Amino acid sequence: MTNSSPRRTPTKPPGMDDETFARLKAEAIAPYRGLRRFMYAAFAASGA
């Protein structure tokens, strides 16, 4: 069985600048990346 609905590309809402849209798009691809990196660093520092 195949997925009949193709993946949609998000479009920038009117009034939003390119930098904000790029940041939100990156957050959607890798949610909580900054938090995860902080937690990895905190665990590494506490275990070393």
mmCIF file with all atom_site columns, C-alpha atoms in Angstrom:
data_model
loop_
_atom_site.group_PDB
_atom_site.id
_atom_site.type_symbol
_atom_site.label_atom_id
_atom_site.label_alt_id
_atom_site.label_comp_id
_atom_site.label_asym_id
_atom_site.label_entity_id
_atom_site.label_seq_id
_atom_site.pdbx_PDB_ins_code
_atom_site.Cartn_x
_atom_site.Cartn_y
_atom_site.Cartn_z
_atom_site.occupancy
_atom_site.B_iso_or_equiv
_atom_site.pdbx_formal_charge
_atom_site.auth_seq_id
_atom_site.auth_comp_id
_atom_site.auth_asym_id
_atom_site.auth_atom_id
_atom_site.pdbx_PDB_model_num
ATOM 1  C CA . MET A 1 1  ? 0.000  0.000  0.000  1.00 0.00 ? 1  MET A CA 1
ATOM 2  C CA . THR A 1 2  ? 1.437  3.370  -0.946 1.00 0.00 ? 2  THR A CA 1
ATOM 3  C CA . ASN A 1 3  ? 0.906  6.782  0.527  1.00 0.00 ? 3  ASN A CA 1
ATOM 4  C CA . SER A 1 4  ? -1.208 8.649  -2.008 1.00 0.00 ? 4  SER A CA 1
ATOM 5  C CA . SER A 1 5  ? -0.767 12.110 -0.470 1.00 0.00 ? 5  SER A CA 1
ATOM 6  C CA . PRO A 1 6  ? 2.532  13.734 -1.431 1.00 0.00 ? 6  PRO A CA 1
ATOM 7  C CA . ARG A 1 7  ? 4.527  15.593 1.178  1.00 0.00 ? 7  ARG A CA 1
ATOM 8  C CA . ARG A 1 8  ? 3.654  19.280 1.176  1.00 0.00 ? 8  ARG A CA 1
ATOM 9  C CA . THR A 1 9  ? 6.321  21.953 1.188  1.00 0.00 ? 9  THR A CA 1
ATOM 10 C CA . PRO A 1 10 ? 5.554  24.677 3.716  1.00 0.00 ? 10 PRO A CA 1
ATOM 11 C CA . THR A 1 11 ? 5.077  28.163 2.369  1.00 0.00 ? 11 THR A CA 1
ATOM 12 C CA . LYS A 1 12 ? 6.050  31.325 4.184  1.00 0.00 ? 12 LYS A CA 1
ATOM 13 C CA . PRO A 1 13 ? 3.085  33.197 5.655  1.00 0.00 ? 13 PRO A CA 1
ATOM 14 C CA . PRO A 1 14 ? 2.699  36.806 4.564  1.00 0.00 ? 14 PRO A CA 1
ATOM 15 C CA . GLY A 1 15 ? 4.424  39.259 6.867  1.00 0.00 ? 15 GLY A CA 1
ATOM 16 C CA . MET A 1 16 ? 7.015  36.804 8.201  1.00 0.00 ? 16 MET A CA 1
ATOM 17 C CA . ASP A 1 17 ? 10.663 37.496 7.479  1.00 0.00 ? 17 ASP A CA 1
ATOM 18 C CA . ASP A 1 18 ? 12.909 34.871 5.878  1.00 0.00 ? 18 ASP A CA 1
ATOM 19 C CA . GLU A 1 19 ? 15.109 34.366 8.954  1.00 0.00 ? 19 GLU A CA 1
ATOM 20 C CA . THR A 1 20 ? 12.179 33.569 11.237 1.00 0.00 ? 20 THR A CA 1
ATOM 21 C CA . PHE A 1 21 ? 10.639 31.214 8.697  1.00 0.00 ? 21 PHE A CA 1
ATOM 22 C CA . ALA A 1 22 ? 13.947 29.368 8.224  1.00 0.00 ? 22 ALA A CA 1
ATOM 23 C CA . ARG A 1 23 ? 14.349 28.991 11.992 1.00 0.00 ? 23 ARG A CA 1
ATOM 24 C CA . LEU A 1 24 ? 10.813 27.634 12.389 1.00 0.00 ? 24 LEU A CA 1
ATOM 25 C CA . LYS A 1 25 ? 11.290 25.244 9.486  1.00 0.00 ? 25 LYS A CA 1
ATOM 26 C CA . ALA A 1 26 ? 14.526 23.925 11.023 1.00 0.00 ? 26 ALA A CA 1
ATOM 27 C CA . GLU A 1 27 ? 12.752 23.493 14.372 1.00 0.00 ? 27 GLU A CA 1
ATOM 28 C CA . ALA A 1 28 ? 10.018 21.472 12.671 1.00 0.00 ? 28 ALA A CA 1
ATOM 29 C CA . ILE A 1 29 ? 12.608 19.160 11.113 1.00 0.00 ? 29 ILE A CA 1
ATOM 30 C CA . ALA A 1 30 ? 14.593 18.656 14.344 1.00 0.00 ? 30 ALA A CA 1
ATOM 31 C CA . PRO A 1 31 ? 12.395 19.583 17.317 1.00 0.00 ? 31 PRO A CA 1
ATOM 32 C CA . TYR A 1 32 ? 14.088 20.592 20.582 1.00 0.00 ? 32 TYR A CA 1
ATOM 33 C CA . ARG A 1 33 ? 17.563 20.376 19.028 1.00 0.00 ? 33 ARG A CA 1
ATOM 34 C CA . GLY A 1 34 ? 18.944 23.157 21.209 1.00 0.00 ? 34 GLY A CA 1
ATOM 35 C CA . LEU A 1 35 ? 17.514 21.591 24.352 1.00 0.00 ? 35 LEU A CA 1
ATOM 36 C CA . ARG A 1 36 ? 18.891 18.173 23.431 1.00 0.00 ? 36 ARG A CA 1
ATOM 37 C CA . ARG A 1 37 ? 22.359 19.607 22.805 1.00 0.00 ? 37 ARG A CA 1
ATOM 38 C CA . PHE A 1 38 ? 22.258 21.341 26.197 1.00 0.00 ? 38 PHE A CA 1
ATOM 39 C CA . MET A 1 39 ? 21.177 18.133 27.935 1.00 0.00 ? 39 MET A CA 1
ATOM 40 C CA . TYR A 1 40 ? 23.914 16.094 26.215 1.00 0.00 ? 40 TYR A CA 1
ATOM 41 C CA . ALA A 1 41 ? 26.513 18.640 27.323 1.00 0.00 ? 41 ALA A CA 1
ATOM 42 C CA . ALA A 1 42 ? 25.154 18.678 30.888 1.00 0.00 ? 42 ALA A CA 1
ATOM 43 C CA . PHE A 1 43 ? 25.186 14.881 31.136 1.00 0.00 ? 43 PHE A CA 1
ATOM 44 C CA . ALA A 1 44 ? 28.658 14.674 29.612 1.00 0.00 ? 44 ALA A CA 1
ATOM 45 C CA . ALA A 1 45 ? 30.000 17.271 32.048 1.00 0.00 ? 45 ALA A CA 1
ATOM 46 C CA . SER A 1 46 ? 28.450 15.547 35.064 1.00 0.00 ? 46 SER A CA 1
ATOM 47 C CA . GLY A 1 47 ? 29.781 12.136 34.064 1.00 0.00 ? 47 GLY A CA 1
ATOM 48 C CA . ALA A 1 48 ? 33.309 13.215 33.184 1.00 0.00 ? 48 ALA A CA 1
#
